[in-house]
mmCIF file of C-alpha atoms in Angstrom:
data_model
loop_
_atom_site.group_PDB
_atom_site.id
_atom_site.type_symbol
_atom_site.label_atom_id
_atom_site.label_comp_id
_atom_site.label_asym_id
_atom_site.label_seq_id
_atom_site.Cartn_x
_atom_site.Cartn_y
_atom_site.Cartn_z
ATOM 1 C CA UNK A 1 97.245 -35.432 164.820
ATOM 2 C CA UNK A 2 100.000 -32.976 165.852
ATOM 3 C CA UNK A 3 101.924 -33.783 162.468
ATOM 4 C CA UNK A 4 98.780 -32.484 160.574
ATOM 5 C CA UNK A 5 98.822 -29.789 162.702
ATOM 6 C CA UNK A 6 102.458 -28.787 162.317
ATOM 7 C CA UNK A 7 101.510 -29.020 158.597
ATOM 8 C CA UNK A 8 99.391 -26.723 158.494
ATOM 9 C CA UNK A 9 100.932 -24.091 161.017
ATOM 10 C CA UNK A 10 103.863 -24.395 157.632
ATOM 11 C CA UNK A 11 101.167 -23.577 155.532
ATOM 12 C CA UNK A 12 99.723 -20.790 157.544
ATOM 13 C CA UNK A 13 103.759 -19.590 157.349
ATOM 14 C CA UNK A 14 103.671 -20.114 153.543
ATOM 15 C CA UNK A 15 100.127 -17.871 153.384
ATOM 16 C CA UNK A 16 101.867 -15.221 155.274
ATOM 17 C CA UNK A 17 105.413 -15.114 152.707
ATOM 18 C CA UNK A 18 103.091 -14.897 149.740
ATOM 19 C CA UNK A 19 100.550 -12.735 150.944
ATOM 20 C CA UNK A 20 101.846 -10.252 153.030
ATOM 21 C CA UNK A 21 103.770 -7.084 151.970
ATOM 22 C CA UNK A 22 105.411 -6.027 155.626
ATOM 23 C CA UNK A 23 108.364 -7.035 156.467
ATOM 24 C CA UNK A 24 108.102 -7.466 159.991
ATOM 25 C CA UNK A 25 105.220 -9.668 159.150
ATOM 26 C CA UNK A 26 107.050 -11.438 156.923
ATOM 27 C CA UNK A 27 109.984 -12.145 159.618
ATOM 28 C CA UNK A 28 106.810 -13.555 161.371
ATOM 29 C CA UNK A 29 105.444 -16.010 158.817
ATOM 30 C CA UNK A 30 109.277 -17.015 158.256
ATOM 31 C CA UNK A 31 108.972 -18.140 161.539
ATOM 32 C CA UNK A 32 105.825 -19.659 161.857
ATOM 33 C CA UNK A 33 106.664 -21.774 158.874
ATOM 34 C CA UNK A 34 109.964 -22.921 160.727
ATOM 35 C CA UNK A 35 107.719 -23.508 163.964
ATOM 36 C CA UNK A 36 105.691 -25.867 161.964
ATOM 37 C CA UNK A 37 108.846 -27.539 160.278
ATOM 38 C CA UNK A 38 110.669 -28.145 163.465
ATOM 39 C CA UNK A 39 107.310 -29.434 165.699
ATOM 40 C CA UNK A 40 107.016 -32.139 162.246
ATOM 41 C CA UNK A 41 110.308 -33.218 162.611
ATOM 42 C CA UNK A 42 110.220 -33.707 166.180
ATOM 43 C CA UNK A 43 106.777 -35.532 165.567
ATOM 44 C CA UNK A 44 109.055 -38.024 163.534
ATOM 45 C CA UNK A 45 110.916 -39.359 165.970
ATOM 46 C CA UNK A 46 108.016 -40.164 168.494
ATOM 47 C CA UNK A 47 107.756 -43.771 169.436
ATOM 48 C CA UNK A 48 104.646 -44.666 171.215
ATOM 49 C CA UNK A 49 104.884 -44.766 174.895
ATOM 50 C CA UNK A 50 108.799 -44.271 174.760
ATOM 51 C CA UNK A 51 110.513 -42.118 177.590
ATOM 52 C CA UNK A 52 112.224 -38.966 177.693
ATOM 53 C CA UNK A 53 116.012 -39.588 175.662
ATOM 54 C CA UNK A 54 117.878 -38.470 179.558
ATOM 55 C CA UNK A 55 119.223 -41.439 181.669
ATOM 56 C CA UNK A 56 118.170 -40.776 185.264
ATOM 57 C CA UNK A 57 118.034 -42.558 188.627
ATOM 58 C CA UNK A 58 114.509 -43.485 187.241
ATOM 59 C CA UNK A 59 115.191 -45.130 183.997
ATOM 60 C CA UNK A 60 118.620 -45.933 184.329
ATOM 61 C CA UNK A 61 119.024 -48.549 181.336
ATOM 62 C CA UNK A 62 119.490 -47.896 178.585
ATOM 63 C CA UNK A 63 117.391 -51.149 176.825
ATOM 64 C CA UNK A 64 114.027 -49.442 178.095
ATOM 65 C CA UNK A 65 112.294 -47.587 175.186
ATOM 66 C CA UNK A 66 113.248 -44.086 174.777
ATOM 67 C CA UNK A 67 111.729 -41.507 171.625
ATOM 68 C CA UNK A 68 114.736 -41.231 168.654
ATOM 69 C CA UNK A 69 117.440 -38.262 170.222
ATOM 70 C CA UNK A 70 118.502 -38.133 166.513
ATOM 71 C CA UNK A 71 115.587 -35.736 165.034
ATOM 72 C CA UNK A 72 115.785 -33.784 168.559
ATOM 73 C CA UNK A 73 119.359 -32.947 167.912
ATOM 74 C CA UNK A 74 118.647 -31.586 164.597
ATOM 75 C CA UNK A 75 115.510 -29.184 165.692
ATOM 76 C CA UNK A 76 118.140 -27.939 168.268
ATOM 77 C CA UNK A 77 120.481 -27.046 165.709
ATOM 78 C CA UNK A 78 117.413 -25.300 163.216
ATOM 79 C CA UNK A 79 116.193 -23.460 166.122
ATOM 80 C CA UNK A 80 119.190 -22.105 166.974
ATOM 81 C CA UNK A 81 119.961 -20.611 163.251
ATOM 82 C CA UNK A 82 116.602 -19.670 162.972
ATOM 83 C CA UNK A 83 117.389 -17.401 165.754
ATOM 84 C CA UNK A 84 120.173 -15.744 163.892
ATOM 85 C CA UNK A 85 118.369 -15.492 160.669
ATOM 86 C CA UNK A 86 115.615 -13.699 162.443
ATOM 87 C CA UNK A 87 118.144 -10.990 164.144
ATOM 88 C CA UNK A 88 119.631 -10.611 160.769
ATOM 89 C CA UNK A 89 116.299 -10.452 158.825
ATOM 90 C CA UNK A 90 115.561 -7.356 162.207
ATOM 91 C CA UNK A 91 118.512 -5.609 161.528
ATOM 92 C CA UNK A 92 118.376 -5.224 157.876
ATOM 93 C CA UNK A 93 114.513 -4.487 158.890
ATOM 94 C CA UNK A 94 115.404 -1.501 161.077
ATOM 95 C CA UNK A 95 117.963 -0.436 158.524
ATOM 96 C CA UNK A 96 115.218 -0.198 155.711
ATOM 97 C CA UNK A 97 112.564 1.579 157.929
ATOM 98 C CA UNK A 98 115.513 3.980 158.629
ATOM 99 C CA UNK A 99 115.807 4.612 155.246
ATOM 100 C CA UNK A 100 112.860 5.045 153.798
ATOM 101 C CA UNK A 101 110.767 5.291 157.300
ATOM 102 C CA UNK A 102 108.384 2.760 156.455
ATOM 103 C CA UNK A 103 108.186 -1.307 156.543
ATOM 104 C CA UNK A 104 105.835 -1.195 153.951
ATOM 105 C CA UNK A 105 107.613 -2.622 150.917
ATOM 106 C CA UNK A 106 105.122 -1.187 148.317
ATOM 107 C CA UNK A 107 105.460 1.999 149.561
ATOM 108 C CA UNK A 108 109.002 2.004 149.470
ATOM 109 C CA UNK A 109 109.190 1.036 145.977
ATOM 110 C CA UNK A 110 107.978 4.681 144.959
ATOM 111 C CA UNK A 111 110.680 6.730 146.872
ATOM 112 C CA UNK B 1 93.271 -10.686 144.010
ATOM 113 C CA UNK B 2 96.899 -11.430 145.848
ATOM 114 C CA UNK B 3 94.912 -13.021 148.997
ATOM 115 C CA UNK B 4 93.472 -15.732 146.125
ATOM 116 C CA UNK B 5 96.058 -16.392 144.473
ATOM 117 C CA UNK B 6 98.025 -17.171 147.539
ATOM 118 C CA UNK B 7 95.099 -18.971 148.821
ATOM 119 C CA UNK B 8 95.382 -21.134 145.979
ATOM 120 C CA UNK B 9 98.898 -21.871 145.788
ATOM 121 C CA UNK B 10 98.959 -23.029 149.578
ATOM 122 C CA UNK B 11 95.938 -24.945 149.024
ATOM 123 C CA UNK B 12 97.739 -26.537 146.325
ATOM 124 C CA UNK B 13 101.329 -26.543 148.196
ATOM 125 C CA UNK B 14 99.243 -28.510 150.877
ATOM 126 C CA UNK B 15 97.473 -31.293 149.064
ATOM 127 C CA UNK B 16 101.003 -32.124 147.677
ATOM 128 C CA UNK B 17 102.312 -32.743 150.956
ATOM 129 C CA UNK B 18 99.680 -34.607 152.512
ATOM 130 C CA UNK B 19 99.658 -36.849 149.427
ATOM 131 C CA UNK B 20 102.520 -37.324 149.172
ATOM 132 C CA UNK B 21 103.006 -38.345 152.967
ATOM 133 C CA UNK B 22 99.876 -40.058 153.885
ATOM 134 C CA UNK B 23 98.093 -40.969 150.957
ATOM 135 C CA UNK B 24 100.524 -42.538 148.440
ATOM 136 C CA UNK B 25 101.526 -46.298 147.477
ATOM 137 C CA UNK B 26 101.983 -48.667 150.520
ATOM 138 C CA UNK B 27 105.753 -48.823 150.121
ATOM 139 C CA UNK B 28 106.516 -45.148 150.186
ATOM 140 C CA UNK B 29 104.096 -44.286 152.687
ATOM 141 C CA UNK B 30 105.499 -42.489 155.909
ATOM 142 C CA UNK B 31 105.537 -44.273 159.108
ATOM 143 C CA UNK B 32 101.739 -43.337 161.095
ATOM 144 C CA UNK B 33 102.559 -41.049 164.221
ATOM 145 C CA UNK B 34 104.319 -42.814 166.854
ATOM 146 C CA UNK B 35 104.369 -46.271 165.357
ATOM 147 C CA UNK B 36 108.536 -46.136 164.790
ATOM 148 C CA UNK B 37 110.674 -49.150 165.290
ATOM 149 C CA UNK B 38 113.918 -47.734 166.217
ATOM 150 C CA UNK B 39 116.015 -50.992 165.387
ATOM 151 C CA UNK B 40 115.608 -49.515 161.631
ATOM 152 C CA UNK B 41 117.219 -46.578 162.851
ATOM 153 C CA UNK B 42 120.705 -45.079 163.211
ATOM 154 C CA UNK B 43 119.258 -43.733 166.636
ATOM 155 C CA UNK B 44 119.422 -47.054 168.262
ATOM 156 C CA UNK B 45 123.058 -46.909 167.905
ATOM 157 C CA UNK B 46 123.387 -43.498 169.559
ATOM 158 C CA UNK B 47 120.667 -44.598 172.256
ATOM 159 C CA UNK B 48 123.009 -48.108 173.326
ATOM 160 C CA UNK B 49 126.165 -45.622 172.864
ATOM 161 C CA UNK B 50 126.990 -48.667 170.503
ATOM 162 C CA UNK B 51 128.698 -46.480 167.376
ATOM 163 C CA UNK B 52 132.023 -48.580 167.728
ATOM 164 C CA UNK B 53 130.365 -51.993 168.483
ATOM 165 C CA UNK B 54 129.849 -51.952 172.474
ATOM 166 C CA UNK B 55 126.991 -54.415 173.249
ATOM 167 C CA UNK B 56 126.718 -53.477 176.705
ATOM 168 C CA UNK B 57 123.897 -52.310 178.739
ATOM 169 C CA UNK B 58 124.609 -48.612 179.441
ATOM 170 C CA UNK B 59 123.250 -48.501 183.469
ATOM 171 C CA UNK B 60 122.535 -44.587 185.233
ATOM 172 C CA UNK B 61 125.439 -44.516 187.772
ATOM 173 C CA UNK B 62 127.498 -47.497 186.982
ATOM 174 C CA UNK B 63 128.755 -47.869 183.729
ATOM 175 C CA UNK B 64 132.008 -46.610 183.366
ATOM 176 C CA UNK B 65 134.078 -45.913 180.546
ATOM 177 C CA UNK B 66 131.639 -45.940 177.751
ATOM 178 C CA UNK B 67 131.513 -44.843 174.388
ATOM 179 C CA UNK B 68 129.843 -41.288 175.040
ATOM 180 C CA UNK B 69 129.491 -41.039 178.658
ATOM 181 C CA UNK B 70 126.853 -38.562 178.624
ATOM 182 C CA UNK B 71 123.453 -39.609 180.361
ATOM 183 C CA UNK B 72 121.568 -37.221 177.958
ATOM 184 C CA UNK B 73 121.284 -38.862 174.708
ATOM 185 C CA UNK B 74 120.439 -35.996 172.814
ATOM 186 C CA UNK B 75 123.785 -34.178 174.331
ATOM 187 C CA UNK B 76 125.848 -36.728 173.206
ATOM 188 C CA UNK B 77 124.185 -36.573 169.786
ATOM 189 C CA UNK B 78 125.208 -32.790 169.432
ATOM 190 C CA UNK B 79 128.419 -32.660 171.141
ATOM 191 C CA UNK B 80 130.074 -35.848 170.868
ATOM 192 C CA UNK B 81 128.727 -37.755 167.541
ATOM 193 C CA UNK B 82 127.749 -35.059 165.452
ATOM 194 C CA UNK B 83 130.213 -31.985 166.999
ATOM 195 C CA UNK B 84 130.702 -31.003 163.155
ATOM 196 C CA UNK B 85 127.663 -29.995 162.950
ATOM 197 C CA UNK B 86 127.647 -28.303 166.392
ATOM 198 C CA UNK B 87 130.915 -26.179 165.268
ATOM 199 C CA UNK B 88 129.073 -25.343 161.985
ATOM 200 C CA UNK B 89 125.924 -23.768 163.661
ATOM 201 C CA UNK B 90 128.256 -22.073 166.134
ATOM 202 C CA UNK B 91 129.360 -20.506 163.267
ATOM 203 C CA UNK B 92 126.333 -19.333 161.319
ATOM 204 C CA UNK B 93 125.044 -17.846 164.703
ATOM 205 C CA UNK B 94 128.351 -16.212 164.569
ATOM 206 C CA UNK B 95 127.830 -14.763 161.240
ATOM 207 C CA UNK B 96 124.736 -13.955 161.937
ATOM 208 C CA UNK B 97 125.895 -11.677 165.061
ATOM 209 C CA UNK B 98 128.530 -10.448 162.954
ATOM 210 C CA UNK B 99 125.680 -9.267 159.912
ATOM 211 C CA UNK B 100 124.140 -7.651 162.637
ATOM 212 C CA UNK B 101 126.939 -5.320 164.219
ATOM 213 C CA UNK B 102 127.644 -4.791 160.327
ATOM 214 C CA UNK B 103 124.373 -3.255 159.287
ATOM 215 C CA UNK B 104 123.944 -1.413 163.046
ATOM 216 C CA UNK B 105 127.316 0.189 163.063
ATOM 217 C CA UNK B 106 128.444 3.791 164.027
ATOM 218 C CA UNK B 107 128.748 5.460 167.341
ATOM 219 C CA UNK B 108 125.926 4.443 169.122
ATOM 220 C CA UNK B 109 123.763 5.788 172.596
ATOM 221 C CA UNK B 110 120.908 4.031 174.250
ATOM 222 C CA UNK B 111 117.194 4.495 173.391
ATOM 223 C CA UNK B 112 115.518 6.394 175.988
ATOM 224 C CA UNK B 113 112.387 4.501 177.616
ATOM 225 C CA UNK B 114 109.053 6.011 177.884
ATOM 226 C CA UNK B 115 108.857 5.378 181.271
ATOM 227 C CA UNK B 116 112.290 6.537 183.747
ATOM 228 C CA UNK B 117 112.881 3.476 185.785
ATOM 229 C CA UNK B 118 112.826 3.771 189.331
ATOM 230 C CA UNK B 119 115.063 2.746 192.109
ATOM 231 C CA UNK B 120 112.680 0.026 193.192
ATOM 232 C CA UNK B 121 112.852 -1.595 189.386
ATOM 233 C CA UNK B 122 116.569 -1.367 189.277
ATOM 234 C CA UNK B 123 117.419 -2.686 192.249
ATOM 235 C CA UNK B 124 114.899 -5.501 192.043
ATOM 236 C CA UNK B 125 116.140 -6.368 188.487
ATOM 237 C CA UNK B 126 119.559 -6.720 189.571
ATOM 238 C CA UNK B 127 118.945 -9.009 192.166
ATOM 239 C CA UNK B 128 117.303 -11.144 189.509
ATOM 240 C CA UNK B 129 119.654 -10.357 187.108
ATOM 241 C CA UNK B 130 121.770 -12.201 189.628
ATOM 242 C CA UNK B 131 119.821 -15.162 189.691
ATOM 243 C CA UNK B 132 119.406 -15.725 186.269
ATOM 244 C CA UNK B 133 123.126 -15.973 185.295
ATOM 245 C CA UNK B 134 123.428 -18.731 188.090
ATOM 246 C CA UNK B 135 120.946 -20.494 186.389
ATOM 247 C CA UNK B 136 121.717 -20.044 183.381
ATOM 248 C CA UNK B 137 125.385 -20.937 184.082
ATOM 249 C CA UNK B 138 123.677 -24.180 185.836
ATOM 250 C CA UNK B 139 121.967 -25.582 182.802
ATOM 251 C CA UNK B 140 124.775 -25.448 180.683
ATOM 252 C CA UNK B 141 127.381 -26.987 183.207
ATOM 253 C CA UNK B 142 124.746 -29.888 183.761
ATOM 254 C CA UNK B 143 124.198 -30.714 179.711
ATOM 255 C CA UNK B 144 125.135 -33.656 179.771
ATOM 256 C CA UNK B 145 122.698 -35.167 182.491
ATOM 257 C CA UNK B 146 120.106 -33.298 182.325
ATOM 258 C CA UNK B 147 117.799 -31.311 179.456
ATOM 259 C CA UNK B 148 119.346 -28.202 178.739
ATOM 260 C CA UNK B 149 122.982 -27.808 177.752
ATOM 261 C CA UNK B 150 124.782 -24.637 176.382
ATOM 262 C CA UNK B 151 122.279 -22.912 173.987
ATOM 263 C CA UNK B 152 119.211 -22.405 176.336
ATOM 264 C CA UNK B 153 121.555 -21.726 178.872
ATOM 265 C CA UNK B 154 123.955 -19.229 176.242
ATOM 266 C CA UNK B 155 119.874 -17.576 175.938
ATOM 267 C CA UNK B 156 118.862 -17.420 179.049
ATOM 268 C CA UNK B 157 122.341 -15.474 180.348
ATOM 269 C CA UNK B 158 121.142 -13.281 176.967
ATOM 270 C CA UNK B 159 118.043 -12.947 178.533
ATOM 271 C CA UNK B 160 119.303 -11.512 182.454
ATOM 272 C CA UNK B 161 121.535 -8.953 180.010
ATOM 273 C CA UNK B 162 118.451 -7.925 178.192
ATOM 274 C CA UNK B 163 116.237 -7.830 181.600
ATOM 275 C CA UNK B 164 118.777 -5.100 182.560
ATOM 276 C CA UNK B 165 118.792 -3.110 179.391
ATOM 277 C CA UNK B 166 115.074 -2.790 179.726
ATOM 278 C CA UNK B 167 115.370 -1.913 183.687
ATOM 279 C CA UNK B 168 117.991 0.712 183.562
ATOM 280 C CA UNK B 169 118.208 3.360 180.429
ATOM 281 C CA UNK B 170 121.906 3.607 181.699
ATOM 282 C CA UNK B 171 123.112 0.222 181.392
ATOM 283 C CA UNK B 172 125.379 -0.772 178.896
ATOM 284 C CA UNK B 173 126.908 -4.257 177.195
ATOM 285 C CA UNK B 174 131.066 -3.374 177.207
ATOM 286 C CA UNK B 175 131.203 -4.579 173.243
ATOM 287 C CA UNK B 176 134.591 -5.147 173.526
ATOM 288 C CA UNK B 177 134.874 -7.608 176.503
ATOM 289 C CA UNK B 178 131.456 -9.771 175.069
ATOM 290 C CA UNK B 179 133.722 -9.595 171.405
ATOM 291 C CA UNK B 180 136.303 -10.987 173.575
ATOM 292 C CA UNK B 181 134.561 -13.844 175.530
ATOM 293 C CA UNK B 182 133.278 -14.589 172.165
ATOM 294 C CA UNK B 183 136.508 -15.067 170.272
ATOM 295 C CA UNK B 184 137.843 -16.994 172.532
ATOM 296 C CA UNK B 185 135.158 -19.308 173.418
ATOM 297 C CA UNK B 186 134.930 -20.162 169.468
ATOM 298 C CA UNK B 187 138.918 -20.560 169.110
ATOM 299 C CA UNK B 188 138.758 -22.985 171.860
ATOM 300 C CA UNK B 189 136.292 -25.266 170.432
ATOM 301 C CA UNK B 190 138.555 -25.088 167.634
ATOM 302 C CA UNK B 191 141.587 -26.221 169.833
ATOM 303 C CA UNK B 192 139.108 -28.567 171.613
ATOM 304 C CA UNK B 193 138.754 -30.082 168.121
ATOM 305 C CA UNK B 194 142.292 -29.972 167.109
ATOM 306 C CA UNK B 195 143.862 -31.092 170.186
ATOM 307 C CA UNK B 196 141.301 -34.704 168.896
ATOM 308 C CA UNK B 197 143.293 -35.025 166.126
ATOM 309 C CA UNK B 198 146.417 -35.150 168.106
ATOM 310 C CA UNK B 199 145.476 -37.440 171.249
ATOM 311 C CA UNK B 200 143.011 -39.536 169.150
ATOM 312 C CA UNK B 201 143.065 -39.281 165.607
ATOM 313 C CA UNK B 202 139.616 -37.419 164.883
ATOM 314 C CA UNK B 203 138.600 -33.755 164.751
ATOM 315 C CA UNK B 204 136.390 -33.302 167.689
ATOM 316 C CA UNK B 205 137.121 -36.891 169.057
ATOM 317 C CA UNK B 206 136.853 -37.406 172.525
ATOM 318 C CA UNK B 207 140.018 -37.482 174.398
ATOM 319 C CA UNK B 208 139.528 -37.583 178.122
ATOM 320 C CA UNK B 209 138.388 -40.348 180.306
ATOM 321 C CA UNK B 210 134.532 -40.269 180.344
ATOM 322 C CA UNK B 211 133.719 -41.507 183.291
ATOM 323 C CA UNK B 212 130.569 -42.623 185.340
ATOM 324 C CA UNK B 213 127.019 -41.928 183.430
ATOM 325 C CA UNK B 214 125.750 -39.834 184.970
ATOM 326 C CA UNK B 215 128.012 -37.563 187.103
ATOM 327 C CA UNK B 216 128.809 -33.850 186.628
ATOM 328 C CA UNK B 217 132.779 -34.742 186.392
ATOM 329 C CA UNK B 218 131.941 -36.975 183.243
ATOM 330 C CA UNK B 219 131.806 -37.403 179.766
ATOM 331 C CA UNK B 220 135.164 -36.230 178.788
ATOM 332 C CA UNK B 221 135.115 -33.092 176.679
ATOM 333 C CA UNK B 222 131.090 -32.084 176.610
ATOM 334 C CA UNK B 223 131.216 -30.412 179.048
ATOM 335 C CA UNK B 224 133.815 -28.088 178.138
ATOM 336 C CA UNK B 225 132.746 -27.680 175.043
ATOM 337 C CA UNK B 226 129.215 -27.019 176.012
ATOM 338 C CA UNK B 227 130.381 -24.538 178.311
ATOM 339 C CA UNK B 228 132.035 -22.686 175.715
ATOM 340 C CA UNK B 229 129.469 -22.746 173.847
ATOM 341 C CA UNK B 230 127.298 -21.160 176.032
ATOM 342 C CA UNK B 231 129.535 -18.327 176.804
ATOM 343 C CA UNK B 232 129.673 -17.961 173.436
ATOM 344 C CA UNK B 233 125.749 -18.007 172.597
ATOM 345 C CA UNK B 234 125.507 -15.604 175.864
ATOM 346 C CA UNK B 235 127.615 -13.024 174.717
ATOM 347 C CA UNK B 236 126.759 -12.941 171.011
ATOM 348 C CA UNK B 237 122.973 -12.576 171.782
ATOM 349 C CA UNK B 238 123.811 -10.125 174.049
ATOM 350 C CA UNK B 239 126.029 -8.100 171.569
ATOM 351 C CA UNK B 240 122.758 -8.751 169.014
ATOM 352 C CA UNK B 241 120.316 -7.069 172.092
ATOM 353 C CA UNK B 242 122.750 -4.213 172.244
ATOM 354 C CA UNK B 243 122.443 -3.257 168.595
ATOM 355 C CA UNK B 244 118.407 -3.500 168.640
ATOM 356 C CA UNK B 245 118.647 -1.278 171.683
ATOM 357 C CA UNK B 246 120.555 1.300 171.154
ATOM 358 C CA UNK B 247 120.008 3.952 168.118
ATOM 359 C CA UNK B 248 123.098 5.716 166.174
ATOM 360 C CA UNK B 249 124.297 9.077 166.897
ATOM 361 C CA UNK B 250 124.659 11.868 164.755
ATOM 362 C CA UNK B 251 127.485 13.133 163.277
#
């Protein structure tokens, strides 16, 4: 269930990209489309009623059934540049509505 | 006419995936949610800390000496098996903070508020200011036992820098001593990695004693390295805040 959703919440990103002409709001649907990416590939590594991937006083061996650390490692490395594409995507944002004092692309085409 | 045609092209964009992953022959199908046997996986490996052929039973609090002697799995994933990768997104954020003093350059002032602060607010936010570097300094000292480690933590020290920024129209980021922490946080990973080569043959390879799962003194070289990393994180997202808050002045 929460891989179809993640699927979609890409495709709600992808609707955004295409159909939007702001940039801010495109900066928004970038992200909502890596949202849904990085909840999929979380939802990968799930393994039916495995534990948390920690070793605690709890569950202390490591032959009890934990989810797969591998795809968690990855989303925490994608989540991490998404965060600096995002302030870079901002900045050159700011820098364009300081130019043309707008964040409309259309209307900056005719300046 | 554009909201159709993008209509149509997700639509389309969608029924791809979905066939592809949950509707095509039996042999390429993708594995239903949950149902994932991890002896198929490389993950088991990283789970039993069993990359060089260990077949003992890691145990919380006892096992000494192994592989990767961090109790969080997904730590020693980042830090210790895959630190490559860890060095290479260290440095994309860095370019990315670099990109971002580029384009907001120039002599700069702060923003003014809409509201002046008062004495209550800026006293109150510097007591939590307070607060929230401990904690923040906390979660990335623990990494390696429990969830956290030395990007949230790296975000939420960002986050007590940009509490203050929106407390006090005064307060300033010194740019040159976060350039500094930053600097040298990322050329000690580098020696962190180079200094592997030397003692043990690798770049990034683990060269102190790791320990007992499961205490703070453990683990050989995650910890330092995530706690470089988080200074660095902390003080380039707190160089980024400065640039969105501040505007340039004239002449």
């Amino acid at each position: 269930m929460i891989q179809y959703f993640s699927i979609v919440l890409m495709l709600v990103g992808i609707y955004g990209l295409l159909s939007q002409r702001n940039v801010i709001k495109l900066i928004a649907a970038l992200n909502i489309f890596e949202i849904g990416l990085n909840l999929f590939i979380v939802s990968i590594g799930f393994v039916k009623d495995g534990l948390v991937p920690i070793l605690t006083s709890n569950n202390e061996s490591s032959a009890m059934l934990y989810v797969d650390p591998l795809p968690h490692a990855l989303v925490l490395t994608s989540i991490v540049i998404g965060v600096g594409v995002t302030a870079l995507a901002l900045a050159l944002a700011k820098k364009m509505h300081d130019k043309y004092g707008t964040y409309d692309m259309d209307e900056m085409g005719g300046k | 006419m554009k909201q159709i045609v993008s209509i149509l092209l997700v639509a389309a964009i969608g029924i791809l995936i979905f066939s592809a992953l949950y509707f095509s022959d039996e042999t390429l199908k993708f594995n239903e949610y949950g149902n994932v046997n991890l002896d198929d996986r490389v993950s088991e490996k990283y789970i039993d800390k069993s990359v060089n052929g260990n077949t003992e039973e890691i145990i919380f609090g006892e096992t000494q000496n192994a592989e990767s002697g961090s109790a969080n799995m997904v730590t020693s994933v980042v830090v210790n098996y895959r630190s490559f990768d860890t060095l290479g997104e260290v440095t994309v954020l860095f370019v990315s903070a670099l990109g971002v003093g580029l384009l907001l350059n120039g002599k700069r002032k702060r923003k003014n508020l809409k509201d002046a602060p008062n004495f209550i607010l800026k006293q109150g936010a510097r007591i939590i200011f307070g607060i929230m570097v401990v904690f923040g300094v906390y979660m990335f000292i623990h990494g390696h036992i429990t969830p956290g480690g030395g990007f949230p933590g790296g975000a939420i020290i960002a986050a007590s820098i940009l509490l203050l920024y929106l407390s006090d129209d005064e307060f300033r980021v010194k740019l040159s001593a976060a350039k500094a922490v930053e600097s040298t946080a990322g050329s000690l990973y580098v020696i962190v990695g180079l200094l592997g080569i030397v003692l043990a043959g690798y770049f990034l390879q683990n060269f102190l004693p790791t320990g007992t799962v499961g205490e703070v003194i453990s683990s050989g070289v995650i910890p330092i390295v995530y706690m470089l990393i988080g200074l660095k994180v902390g003080s380039e997202l707190s160089s980024v805040i400065d640039g969105f808050l501040t505007e340039e002045v004239e002449g």
